[in-house]
Amino acid sequence: MLAFVVRRILQSILVMLAVALIAFTLFRFVGDPVNQMVGADTPQAEVEKMREVLGLNDSTLVQFARFIWNALHFDFGISYQFRQSVTALLAERAPATLELALAAAAFALVVGVLMGVYCALRKDGFLAKLFQAVSLVGVSLPTFLIGILLIYLFSVALNWLPSNGRGQVVKVGDWWTTGFLTVSGWKALILPAITLGLFQMTLIMRLVRSEMLEVLRTDYIKFARARGLTTRAIHFGHALKNTLIPVITITGLQLGSIIAFAIITETVFNWPGMGLLFLKAVQNVDIPIMAAYLMLIGFLFVMINLIVDLLYAFVDPRLRAAMQG
Amino acid sequence: MSVPVLSVRDLQVEFVTRRGTLRALDGVSFDIAKGEILGVVGESGAGKSVTGSALIGLIDPPGRIAGGEVLLHGERIDNLDAESLRRLRGKKIGMIFQDPLTSLNPLYRVSEQLIQTIRTHTTLSERAARERAIGLLNEVGIPAAERRIDSYPHEFSGGMRQRVVIALALCAEPDFVIADEPTTALDVSVQAQIIALLKRLCAERGMAAMLVTHDMGVIAETADRVGVMYAGRVVEIGPVGDVIKEPKHPYAKGLMGAIPSLEAEIDRLTQIPGSMPRLSAIPAGCAFNPRCVDVFDRCRSERPGLIGVGDNHKAACHLHDGKGRA
Amino acid sequence: MSHPNPEEIKGLTTALTGASAGAAPHLGPPRPRSLIERMKDSDIWLSFKASKLAMVAALVFVLMTFGAIFAPLLATMNPFDPAQIFLADSSLPPAWATGGDPRFFLGTDDQGRDMYSAILYGLRISLIVGGLGVLLAALIGITLGLVAGYVGGRVDALIMRIADVQLTFPAILIALLIDGVFRALVKTGNKEESAMFVLILSIGLSFWVQYARTIRGSTMVEKNKDYVQAARLVGLPVPIIMLRHVLPNVIGPTLVILTINLGLAIITEATLSFLGVGLPPTQPSLGTLISIGQRYLFSGDWWIVAFPGLTLAILVLAVNLLGDWLRDALNPKLR
């Protein structure tokens, strides 16, 4: 078990190094950092001085090491557009994105599992067929189109929910702002969370459905029925537990995607998160922000992968045994 | 004679498919008395397993029981509602499946599966159910049951797992148990142990059993009576010694001829020419007629019923109804 | 659920690759029947005729492709030509609504562009970018997969590690990054002209992994078969063996990936354009049109977003349905 954990952690570090290399390459070689920072009329001597100060004249390897060292201290340099520390810019917007992603994931998981189980148990029912059809359409609709559709319905036509921003936020601690404590915060969250979670929800629904149908066909379910266990015990005990293991994995892995896809949702709803910041960086070629965001998302993905793998090993006794033996 | 534990009367099972209705069981009838083991043999697809599933009420759509009756202690159970049937399963009728590797839920400890089943059918407390579970595991021959009960299924060998399956099937003390090829998936060396265990448990508990298998050796050793099935019909049924030594139905004869024997005088095993018809193309009259060496006109038009051919021994063949080849 | 037997599946693969496994394609006897004749006999055609949904999807897709190809003939104006656009005609509702103008059947956008024409041209861009992007991805993926599978060793390890890392991130993020990099590299003046190429490149570089993995897997199997060994013994150069012997036998499954990815690529293009890093408003794709339309949602100009949105949704749905059907028809086990 320990060997497995260590090996997985080493793998994760290796992937992070690869991501860091890409981020560094971006930072260092795509557009000259100094040219971005100085005006056109800055004297050449001053430019040279800046290069020296920034360490751009050192060898590439030294620069890469310094980049990693700085990254470990959450230092990603200064944004070209805002002339502000990238870390501060990201930290300021992180709560918005994380709260949105969390709400979207919760929505996707709860509704997806419920609908998936329903579709598996009432396979031929009208509602199950309807869910299936809607999920197919849902997968085909781009996220931004779904967002716009929801805005048109609930903001323009019905005027029930806001289409823009986070509502009223409350400061918690030194650097966290939350929308969970105000009514307007909750109202503002509903449409973006549904938009962001819908794709994952249909994914989870389809996965739960097909996994559960598979499990219901197994011998151990037939044997459980032959022993006269109640339908409830079979469906929601035996079948669901076996179904949820692969679902946990996929959902966990999707969490990273949700955060990445937040870029689109944040644009549609003008949600003041990291995704919007990243998009502005791409539009304005603000390399430090792009590099930092890449590192951040890379870190999230690697961590999620790691946790899911370890969790998976913990939940499934067969794997647990395989690793001990 | 007292009321048999289980009576099957003219049971019909159909599967409705897009290409029409397939009759998987057609007029199956037999009785099983208290403490008796009925062996059921036949080729794959003859309807052995479908019979087992039908008795326990586990025929899933598109399949359905289309006719006939199943009586347990003289009372009909085939027309019970789903909930009553469920209460019956495990409590009155137990079932043992073929593959012990897949019959146990891999994510639950053996203790959890046993205790859950016991508590579904009794009012025992958690602690009492656990006691009973340990007793059962001892009874089916699992060493150090007290310790091993909290293991997961994958921590047991195949043979041990089948013992767990048997314990699970019997944990609410059913009067009748269906064993559907209980040894097919096991090593040969383990097969005999499991069969001996089943035989012992039936004797000790006075339990009736239906043993589905295509291993005639197992039948000869274990069963009191044997039924031979072909294309969803019982073609011969009788005391195990009579059927094996003096089979009356041509198919049964062929089947017995196909068993290797140590004191065989012939050096070749007989083979039945052809193969069993698909359910969608069962011939009129006797289902066996295209392959039968003794076939005559009536076999192609009139379906033979089960006719007495000896003491408690019946065969479904026109050769034995006294009218001969007329 | 019916499962075709292995023979049928084999027949299918043969129909697709034009070569049966184990026989070198160019050594075989001349093909007795044309491709179309063989197509008509294959299970894939039968399965197609059996699936009404697939037929409708194919019809819709063909119609849309037709509309895109002949956009200059079908459109009432060229939406990319500023000389044909008049601000006086801006934000007109569809012809049937009150205030509609019969010249503009689906209304006009904020610049006075005819929506119907803009959609046809946008569809054209979506299909070109999506199609070429997917083809580029296939080209990269198949090449790398072939090399990784055939050469093995360190080359294989390197390619597959890159694939692993890239697979960790969603394609849209990769595409955004690549897009950003190219925007930084391309000189400011050329941005609008190069937008389409940047998009195709972004999509190509984001979607290659799946092809590479599939091709690598089957290449590793094929490489050890007798006909490849025989070609080696004869002394054929490695590139020839890879292209003429291995490739025809491993390329079948990529057709399914290609179809399924086409939908994704179209969505990716639309998303990038919607986010403002794709095609500029001067030559709008469907995504750009939707992005423009969103700004006017609250002023009640629903048609600017509705018609391009509907077109995009129907296009992607049709492609996805075709992809799903193709996947099921070729490999029932995946269902």
mmCIF file of N, CA, C and O in Angstrom, chain A residues 15 18-19 26 29-31 136-137 139-142 144-145 148 151-152 155-156 163 206 257 260-261 263-264 267-268 278-279 282-283 285 287 290 293-294 297-298 301 305, chain C residues 1 53 165 168-170 172-173 176-177 179-181 183-185 191 267 270-271 274-277 287 290-291 294 297-298 302 305 308-310 312-313 316-317 320-321 324:
data_model
loop_
_atom_site.group_PDB
_atom_site.id
_atom_site.type_symbol
_atom_site.label_atom_id
_atom_site.label_comp_id
_atom_site.label_asym_id
_atom_site.label_seq_id
_atom_site.Cartn_x
_atom_site.Cartn_y
_atom_site.Cartn_z
ATOM 1 N N VAL A 15 4.474 14.738 -13.363
ATOM 2 C CA VAL A 15 3.519 15.428 -14.228
ATOM 3 C C VAL A 15 3.553 16.921 -13.946
ATOM 4 O O VAL A 15 3.563 17.744 -14.865
ATOM 5 N N ALA A 18 6.384 18.525 -15.625
ATOM 6 C CA ALA A 18 6.131 18.693 -17.056
ATOM 7 C C ALA A 18 5.261 19.926 -17.293
ATOM 8 O O ALA A 18 5.527 20.737 -18.184
ATOM 9 N N VAL A 19 4.221 20.062 -16.467
ATOM 10 C CA VAL A 19 3.340 21.221 -16.605
ATOM 11 C C VAL A 19 4.128 22.505 -16.353
ATOM 12 O O VAL A 19 3.989 23.498 -17.079
ATOM 13 N N LEU A 26 6.229 28.996 -21.852
ATOM 14 C CA LEU A 26 5.291 30.055 -22.205
ATOM 15 C C LEU A 26 5.811 31.391 -21.704
ATOM 16 O O LEU A 26 5.948 32.370 -22.435
ATOM 17 N N PHE A 29 9.528 32.302 -23.277
ATOM 18 C CA PHE A 29 9.840 32.403 -24.700
ATOM 19 C C PHE A 29 8.714 32.949 -25.568
ATOM 20 O O PHE A 29 8.938 33.327 -26.706
ATOM 21 N N VAL A 30 7.473 32.918 -25.054
ATOM 22 C CA VAL A 30 6.391 33.474 -25.866
ATOM 23 C C VAL A 30 6.253 34.946 -25.518
ATOM 24 O O VAL A 30 5.739 35.302 -24.474
ATOM 25 N N GLY A 31 6.751 35.757 -26.359
ATOM 26 C CA GLY A 31 6.729 37.191 -26.081
ATOM 27 C C GLY A 31 7.776 37.505 -25.025
ATOM 28 O O GLY A 31 7.871 36.828 -24.011
ATOM 29 N N LEU A 136 -29.149 13.256 -24.285
ATOM 30 C CA LEU A 136 -28.467 13.250 -25.584
ATOM 31 C C LEU A 136 -28.411 14.666 -26.154
ATOM 32 O O LEU A 136 -27.376 15.126 -26.635
ATOM 33 N N VAL A 137 -29.541 15.372 -26.054
ATOM 34 C CA VAL A 137 -29.566 16.752 -26.522
ATOM 35 C C VAL A 137 -28.625 17.601 -25.670
ATOM 36 O O VAL A 137 -27.876 18.432 -26.184
ATOM 37 N N VAL A 139 -25.914 16.776 -24.173
ATOM 38 C CA VAL A 139 -24.509 16.574 -24.502
ATOM 39 C C VAL A 139 -24.149 17.333 -25.778
ATOM 40 O O VAL A 139 -23.031 17.789 -25.956
ATOM 41 N N SER A 140 -25.127 17.479 -26.658
ATOM 42 C CA SER A 140 -24.850 18.133 -27.933
ATOM 43 C C SER A 140 -24.868 19.654 -27.849
ATOM 44 O O SER A 140 -24.369 20.324 -28.741
ATOM 45 N N LEU A 141 -25.472 20.182 -26.801
ATOM 46 C CA LEU A 141 -25.541 21.641 -26.703
ATOM 47 C C LEU A 141 -24.276 22.186 -26.060
ATOM 48 O O LEU A 141 -23.896 21.745 -24.991
ATOM 49 N N PRO A 142 -23.624 23.139 -26.707
ATOM 50 C CA PRO A 142 -22.449 23.745 -26.072
ATOM 51 C C PRO A 142 -22.863 24.461 -24.789
ATOM 52 O O PRO A 142 -23.967 25.001 -24.703
ATOM 53 N N PHE A 144 -22.135 27.256 -23.469
ATOM 54 C CA PHE A 144 -22.526 28.666 -23.506
ATOM 55 C C PHE A 144 -23.942 28.846 -24.034
ATOM 56 O O PHE A 144 -24.667 29.736 -23.609
ATOM 57 N N LEU A 145 -24.357 27.918 -24.911
ATOM 58 C CA LEU A 145 -25.711 28.002 -25.444
ATOM 59 C C LEU A 145 -26.735 27.687 -24.357
ATOM 60 O O LEU A 145 -27.783 28.337 -24.259
ATOM 61 N N ILE A 148 -27.037 30.722 -22.162
ATOM 62 C CA ILE A 148 -27.833 31.774 -22.788
ATOM 63 C C ILE A 148 -29.315 31.430 -22.752
ATOM 64 O O ILE A 148 -30.174 32.270 -22.465
ATOM 65 N N ILE A 151 -30.564 32.041 -19.310
ATOM 66 C CA ILE A 151 -30.700 33.487 -19.082
ATOM 67 C C ILE A 151 -31.972 33.998 -19.751
ATOM 68 O O ILE A 151 -32.758 34.727 -19.152
ATOM 69 N N TYR A 152 -32.177 33.550 -20.983
ATOM 70 C CA TYR A 152 -33.356 34.036 -21.695
ATOM 71 C C TYR A 152 -34.630 33.646 -20.949
ATOM 72 O O TYR A 152 -35.539 34.454 -20.774
ATOM 73 N N SER A 155 -34.095 34.951 -16.738
ATOM 74 C CA SER A 155 -33.766 36.348 -16.462
ATOM 75 C C SER A 155 -34.573 37.290 -17.345
ATOM 76 O O SER A 155 -35.176 38.241 -16.864
ATOM 77 N N VAL A 156 -34.613 36.998 -18.661
ATOM 78 C CA VAL A 156 -35.282 37.917 -19.579
ATOM 79 C C VAL A 156 -36.792 37.702 -19.544
ATOM 80 O O VAL A 156 -37.559 38.608 -19.251
ATOM 81 N N SER A 163 -28.690 37.405 -14.060
ATOM 82 C CA SER A 163 -27.914 36.765 -15.117
ATOM 83 C C SER A 163 -26.463 37.186 -15.046
ATOM 84 O O SER A 163 -25.670 36.845 -15.907
ATOM 85 N N ARG A 206 -25.845 9.066 -17.373
ATOM 86 C CA ARG A 206 -25.647 7.963 -18.308
ATOM 87 C C ARG A 206 -24.760 6.882 -17.699
ATOM 88 O O ARG A 206 -25.005 5.694 -17.851
ATOM 89 N N SER A 257 -12.326 19.188 -14.565
ATOM 90 C CA SER A 257 -12.952 19.696 -15.784
ATOM 91 C C SER A 257 -13.931 20.806 -15.449
ATOM 92 O O SER A 257 -14.037 21.788 -16.176
ATOM 93 N N ALA A 260 -12.112 23.928 -15.021
ATOM 94 C CA ALA A 260 -11.618 24.440 -16.293
ATOM 95 C C ALA A 260 -12.752 24.989 -17.153
ATOM 96 O O ALA A 260 -12.639 26.039 -17.768
ATOM 97 N N PHE A 261 -13.882 24.255 -17.162
ATOM 98 C CA PHE A 261 -15.014 24.693 -17.975
ATOM 99 C C PHE A 261 -15.674 25.938 -17.405
ATOM 100 O O PHE A 261 -16.481 26.581 -18.071
ATOM 101 N N ILE A 263 -14.467 28.605 -17.154
ATOM 102 C CA ILE A 263 -14.093 29.728 -18.028
ATOM 103 C C ILE A 263 -15.298 30.174 -18.852
ATOM 104 O O ILE A 263 -15.614 31.356 -18.941
ATOM 105 N N ILE A 264 -15.978 29.172 -19.454
ATOM 106 C CA ILE A 264 -17.091 29.492 -20.340
ATOM 107 C C ILE A 264 -18.266 30.051 -19.550
ATOM 108 O O ILE A 264 -18.826 31.096 -19.881
ATOM 109 N N THR A 267 -17.803 33.484 -18.353
ATOM 110 C CA THR A 267 -17.958 34.477 -19.415
ATOM 111 C C THR A 267 -19.432 34.778 -19.661
ATOM 112 O O THR A 267 -19.842 35.932 -19.759
ATOM 113 N N VAL A 268 -20.232 33.712 -19.760
ATOM 114 C CA VAL A 268 -21.652 33.904 -20.049
ATOM 115 C C VAL A 268 -22.314 34.727 -18.944
ATOM 116 O O VAL A 268 -23.103 35.625 -19.211
ATOM 117 N N PHE A 278 -8.466 34.475 -16.655
ATOM 118 C CA PHE A 278 -7.638 33.734 -17.606
ATOM 119 C C PHE A 278 -8.017 34.100 -19.036
ATOM 120 O O PHE A 278 -7.163 34.311 -19.894
ATOM 121 N N LEU A 279 -9.310 34.187 -19.284
ATOM 122 C CA LEU A 279 -9.755 34.512 -20.628
ATOM 123 C C LEU A 279 -9.267 35.895 -21.053
ATOM 124 O O LEU A 279 -8.787 36.077 -22.177
ATOM 125 N N VAL A 282 -5.773 35.565 -22.029
ATOM 126 C CA VAL A 282 -5.574 35.012 -23.367
ATOM 127 C C VAL A 282 -5.858 36.081 -24.417
ATOM 128 O O VAL A 282 -5.103 36.242 -25.377
ATOM 129 N N GLN A 283 -6.929 36.846 -24.205
ATOM 130 C CA GLN A 283 -7.284 37.880 -25.172
ATOM 131 C C GLN A 283 -6.198 38.948 -25.278
ATOM 132 O O GLN A 283 -5.911 39.451 -26.346
ATOM 133 N N VAL A 285 -2.947 38.566 -24.251
ATOM 134 C CA VAL A 285 -1.597 37.987 -24.213
ATOM 135 C C VAL A 285 -0.880 38.361 -22.921
ATOM 136 O O VAL A 285 0.241 38.837 -22.928
ATOM 137 N N ILE A 287 0.898 36.831 -20.460
ATOM 138 C CA ILE A 287 1.509 35.516 -20.253
ATOM 139 C C ILE A 287 1.633 35.103 -18.780
ATOM 140 O O ILE A 287 1.345 33.954 -18.449
ATOM 141 N N MET A 290 -1.525 33.521 -17.708
ATOM 142 C CA MET A 290 -1.746 32.246 -18.391
ATOM 143 C C MET A 290 -0.891 31.148 -17.782
ATOM 144 O O MET A 290 -1.360 30.042 -17.508
ATOM 145 N N TYR A 293 -2.173 30.287 -14.251
ATOM 146 C CA TYR A 293 -3.441 29.555 -14.308
ATOM 147 C C TYR A 293 -3.193 28.120 -14.745
ATOM 148 O O TYR A 293 -3.771 27.179 -14.202
ATOM 149 N N LEU A 294 -2.303 27.958 -15.728
ATOM 150 C CA LEU A 294 -1.969 26.613 -16.184
ATOM 151 C C LEU A 294 -1.404 25.779 -15.035
ATOM 152 O O LEU A 294 -1.792 24.625 -14.836
ATOM 153 N N ILE A 297 -4.333 24.972 -12.554
ATOM 154 C CA ILE A 297 -5.230 23.927 -13.039
ATOM 155 C C ILE A 297 -4.490 22.580 -13.073
ATOM 156 O O ILE A 297 -5.026 21.546 -12.682
ATOM 157 N N GLY A 298 -3.223 22.618 -13.522
ATOM 158 C CA GLY A 298 -2.428 21.395 -13.543
ATOM 159 C C GLY A 298 -2.331 20.799 -12.151
ATOM 160 O O GLY A 298 -2.536 19.602 -11.957
ATOM 161 N N PHE A 301 -5.654 19.243 -11.173
ATOM 162 C CA PHE A 301 -5.900 17.970 -11.856
ATOM 163 C C PHE A 301 -5.057 16.859 -11.257
ATOM 164 O O PHE A 301 -5.544 15.757 -10.999
ATOM 165 N N ASN A 305 -6.567 13.630 -9.395
ATOM 166 C CA ASN A 305 -6.244 12.290 -9.863
ATOM 167 C C ASN A 305 -5.652 11.441 -8.752
ATOM 168 O O ASN A 305 -6.001 10.279 -8.574
ATOM 169 N N MET C 1 -31.246 -7.207 -27.266
ATOM 170 C CA MET C 1 -30.060 -6.656 -27.930
ATOM 171 C C MET C 1 -29.373 -7.744 -28.749
ATOM 172 O O MET C 1 -29.105 -8.813 -28.243
ATOM 173 N N LEU C 53 -33.202 7.152 -36.963
ATOM 174 C CA LEU C 53 -32.571 8.323 -36.373
ATOM 175 C C LEU C 53 -31.282 8.668 -37.124
ATOM 176 O O LEU C 53 -31.013 9.831 -37.433
ATOM 177 N N VAL C 165 -0.133 13.381 -20.103
ATOM 178 C CA VAL C 165 -0.219 14.697 -19.463
ATOM 179 C C VAL C 165 -1.310 15.517 -20.138
ATOM 180 O O VAL C 165 -2.148 16.130 -19.483
ATOM 181 N N THR C 168 -4.858 14.801 -19.257
ATOM 182 C CA THR C 168 -5.304 15.241 -17.942
ATOM 183 C C THR C 168 -6.141 16.513 -18.055
ATOM 184 O O THR C 168 -6.968 16.789 -17.216
ATOM 185 N N PHE C 169 -5.892 17.295 -19.100
ATOM 186 C CA PHE C 169 -6.598 18.570 -19.226
ATOM 187 C C PHE C 169 -7.715 18.466 -20.258
ATOM 188 O O PHE C 169 -7.560 17.776 -21.254
ATOM 189 N N PRO C 170 -8.798 19.196 -20.044
ATOM 190 C CA PRO C 170 -9.864 19.204 -21.043
ATOM 191 C C PRO C 170 -9.369 19.874 -22.326
ATOM 192 O O PRO C 170 -8.565 20.807 -22.270
ATOM 193 N N ILE C 172 -10.715 21.878 -24.334
ATOM 194 C CA ILE C 172 -11.012 23.298 -24.524
ATOM 195 C C ILE C 172 -9.931 24.168 -23.881
ATOM 196 O O ILE C 172 -9.540 25.210 -24.402
ATOM 197 N N LEU C 173 -9.402 23.690 -22.754
ATOM 198 C CA LEU C 173 -8.359 24.447 -22.069
ATOM 199 C C LEU C 173 -7.073 24.453 -22.890
ATOM 200 O O LEU C 173 -6.417 25.487 -23.047
ATOM 201 N N LEU C 176 -7.531 26.722 -25.748
ATOM 202 C CA LEU C 176 -7.425 28.122 -25.315
ATOM 203 C C LEU C 176 -5.970 28.533 -25.159
ATOM 204 O O LEU C 176 -5.557 29.613 -25.598
ATOM 205 N N LEU C 177 -5.186 27.644 -24.533
ATOM 206 C CA LEU C 177 -3.773 27.949 -24.321
ATOM 207 C C LEU C 177 -3.036 28.092 -25.646
ATOM 208 O O LEU C 177 -2.298 29.056 -25.856
ATOM 209 N N ASP C 179 -4.247 28.671 -28.513
ATOM 210 C CA ASP C 179 -4.755 29.884 -29.136
ATOM 211 C C ASP C 179 -4.025 31.109 -28.587
ATOM 212 O O ASP C 179 -3.570 31.976 -29.347
ATOM 213 N N GLY C 180 -3.895 31.142 -27.267
ATOM 214 C CA GLY C 180 -3.216 32.271 -26.626
ATOM 215 C C GLY C 180 -1.769 32.396 -27.072
ATOM 216 O O GLY C 180 -1.282 33.490 -27.370
ATOM 217 N N VAL C 181 -1.096 31.240 -27.153
ATOM 218 C CA VAL C 181 0.310 31.251 -27.556
ATOM 219 C C VAL C 181 0.449 31.798 -28.968
ATOM 220 O O VAL C 181 1.288 32.665 -29.232
ATOM 221 N N ARG C 183 -1.569 33.678 -30.548
ATOM 222 C CA ARG C 183 -1.896 35.102 -30.594
ATOM 223 C C ARG C 183 -0.684 35.933 -30.195
ATOM 224 O O ARG C 183 -0.466 37.027 -30.710
ATOM 225 N N ALA C 184 0.084 35.377 -29.251
ATOM 226 C CA ALA C 184 1.276 36.104 -28.823
ATOM 227 C C ALA C 184 2.338 36.088 -29.920
ATOM 228 O O ALA C 184 3.068 37.053 -30.097
ATOM 229 N N LEU C 185 2.415 34.973 -30.653
ATOM 230 C CA LEU C 185 3.472 34.833 -31.646
ATOM 231 C C LEU C 185 3.157 35.572 -32.941
ATOM 232 O O LEU C 185 4.047 36.120 -33.587
ATOM 233 N N LYS C 191 -3.694 39.238 -37.292
ATOM 234 C CA LYS C 191 -4.541 38.426 -36.417
ATOM 235 C C LYS C 191 -5.825 37.966 -37.084
ATOM 236 O O LYS C 191 -6.193 36.804 -36.994
ATOM 237 N N ILE C 267 -18.018 22.230 -31.553
ATOM 238 C CA ILE C 267 -18.332 22.913 -30.298
ATOM 239 C C ILE C 267 -17.138 23.742 -29.836
ATOM 240 O O ILE C 267 -17.286 24.883 -29.377
ATOM 241 N N ALA C 270 -16.855 26.891 -31.852
ATOM 242 C CA ALA C 270 -17.915 27.825 -31.482
ATOM 243 C C ALA C 270 -17.618 28.448 -30.130
ATOM 244 O O ALA C 270 -17.819 29.655 -29.921
ATOM 245 N N THR C 271 -17.127 27.609 -29.201
ATOM 246 C CA THR C 271 -16.845 28.115 -27.859
ATOM 247 C C THR C 271 -15.730 29.154 -27.896
ATOM 248 O O THR C 271 -15.842 30.223 -27.291
ATOM 249 N N PHE C 274 -17.044 32.198 -29.329
ATOM 250 C CA PHE C 274 -17.936 32.833 -28.372
ATOM 251 C C PHE C 274 -17.136 33.577 -27.303
ATOM 252 O O PHE C 274 -17.497 34.678 -26.886
ATOM 253 N N LEU C 275 -16.024 32.965 -26.889
ATOM 254 C CA LEU C 275 -15.207 33.576 -25.841
ATOM 255 C C LEU C 275 -14.413 34.765 -26.355
ATOM 256 O O LEU C 275 -13.727 35.432 -25.593
ATOM 257 N N GLY C 276 -14.489 35.001 -27.668
ATOM 258 C CA GLY C 276 -13.808 36.172 -28.204
ATOM 259 C C GLY C 276 -12.367 35.920 -28.582
ATOM 260 O O GLY C 276 -11.610 36.858 -28.817
ATOM 261 N N VAL C 277 -11.941 34.644 -28.627
ATOM 262 C CA VAL C 277 -10.578 34.368 -29.045
ATOM 263 C C VAL C 277 -10.575 33.541 -30.322
ATOM 264 O O VAL C 277 -9.563 32.982 -30.706
ATOM 265 N N GLY C 287 -20.383 30.671 -33.488
ATOM 266 C CA GLY C 287 -20.073 31.073 -32.112
ATOM 267 C C GLY C 287 -19.977 32.578 -31.963
ATOM 268 O O GLY C 287 -20.480 33.159 -31.001
ATOM 269 N N ILE C 290 -23.429 34.089 -31.967
ATOM 270 C CA ILE C 290 -24.114 33.895 -30.688
ATOM 271 C C ILE C 290 -23.573 34.866 -29.650
ATOM 272 O O ILE C 290 -24.327 35.443 -28.860
ATOM 273 N N SER C 291 -22.250 35.055 -29.683
ATOM 274 C CA SER C 291 -21.644 35.979 -28.727
ATOM 275 C C SER C 291 -22.152 37.398 -28.951
ATOM 276 O O SER C 291 -22.430 38.138 -28.001
ATOM 277 N N GLN C 294 -25.784 37.556 -27.677
ATOM 278 C CA GLN C 294 -26.008 37.569 -26.227
ATOM 279 C C GLN C 294 -26.087 38.995 -25.688
ATOM 280 O O GLN C 294 -26.815 39.275 -24.747
ATOM 281 N N LEU C 297 -29.654 40.283 -25.877
ATOM 282 C CA LEU C 297 -30.717 39.432 -25.341
ATOM 283 C C LEU C 297 -31.704 40.252 -24.532
ATOM 284 O O LEU C 297 -32.916 40.104 -24.635
ATOM 285 N N PHE C 298 -31.160 41.182 -23.704
ATOM 286 C CA PHE C 298 -32.031 41.927 -22.813
ATOM 287 C C PHE C 298 -32.804 43.029 -23.526
ATOM 288 O O PHE C 298 -33.812 43.499 -23.032
ATOM 289 N N TRP C 302 -34.020 38.707 -29.764
ATOM 290 C CA TRP C 302 -33.735 37.283 -29.534
ATOM 291 C C TRP C 302 -33.205 36.587 -30.771
ATOM 292 O O TRP C 302 -32.492 35.606 -30.696
ATOM 293 N N VAL C 305 -29.367 35.696 -31.460
ATOM 294 C CA VAL C 305 -28.767 34.543 -30.807
ATOM 295 C C VAL C 305 -29.524 33.257 -31.150
ATOM 296 O O VAL C 305 -28.927 32.187 -31.287
ATOM 297 N N PRO C 308 -28.612 31.364 -34.982
ATOM 298 C CA PRO C 308 -27.294 30.689 -35.004
ATOM 299 C C PRO C 308 -27.205 29.590 -33.956
ATOM 300 O O PRO C 308 -26.630 28.524 -34.204
ATOM 301 N N GLY C 309 -27.789 29.848 -32.770
ATOM 302 C CA GLY C 309 -27.761 28.842 -31.704
ATOM 303 C C GLY C 309 -28.446 27.563 -32.136
ATOM 304 O O GLY C 309 -27.925 26.459 -31.965
ATOM 305 N N LEU C 310 -29.637 27.724 -32.721
ATOM 306 C CA LEU C 310 -30.403 26.566 -33.177
ATOM 307 C C LEU C 310 -29.623 25.801 -34.252
ATOM 308 O O LEU C 310 -29.540 24.571 -34.224
ATOM 309 N N LEU C 312 -26.395 25.722 -34.733
ATOM 310 C CA LEU C 312 -25.260 25.037 -34.121
ATOM 311 C C LEU C 312 -25.722 23.771 -33.394
ATOM 312 O O LEU C 312 -25.134 22.690 -33.554
ATOM 313 N N ALA C 313 -26.799 23.917 -32.623
ATOM 314 C CA ALA C 313 -27.289 22.768 -31.848
ATOM 315 C C ALA C 313 -27.691 21.623 -32.766
ATOM 316 O O ALA C 313 -27.340 20.465 -32.534
ATOM 317 N N VAL C 316 -24.551 19.960 -34.371
ATOM 318 C CA VAL C 316 -23.803 19.097 -33.449
ATOM 319 C C VAL C 316 -24.609 17.848 -33.107
ATOM 320 O O VAL C 316 -24.074 16.734 -33.051
ATOM 321 N N LEU C 317 -25.908 18.021 -32.899
ATOM 322 C CA LEU C 317 -26.751 16.873 -32.582
ATOM 323 C C LEU C 317 -26.703 15.854 -33.718
ATOM 324 O O LEU C 317 -26.561 14.649 -33.493
ATOM 325 N N ASN C 320 -23.354 14.131 -33.700
ATOM 326 C CA ASN C 320 -23.248 13.213 -32.570
ATOM 327 C C ASN C 320 -24.082 11.958 -32.783
ATOM 328 O O ASN C 320 -23.656 10.853 -32.462
ATOM 329 N N LEU C 321 -25.288 12.123 -33.310
ATOM 330 C CA LEU C 321 -26.138 10.958 -33.566
ATOM 331 C C LEU C 321 -25.480 10.033 -34.574
ATOM 332 O O LEU C 321 -25.473 8.815 -34.413
ATOM 333 N N ASP C 324 -22.599 8.283 -32.755
ATOM 334 C CA ASP C 324 -23.103 7.238 -31.856
ATOM 335 C C ASP C 324 -23.514 6.002 -32.631
ATOM 336 O O ASP C 324 -23.195 4.879 -32.261
#
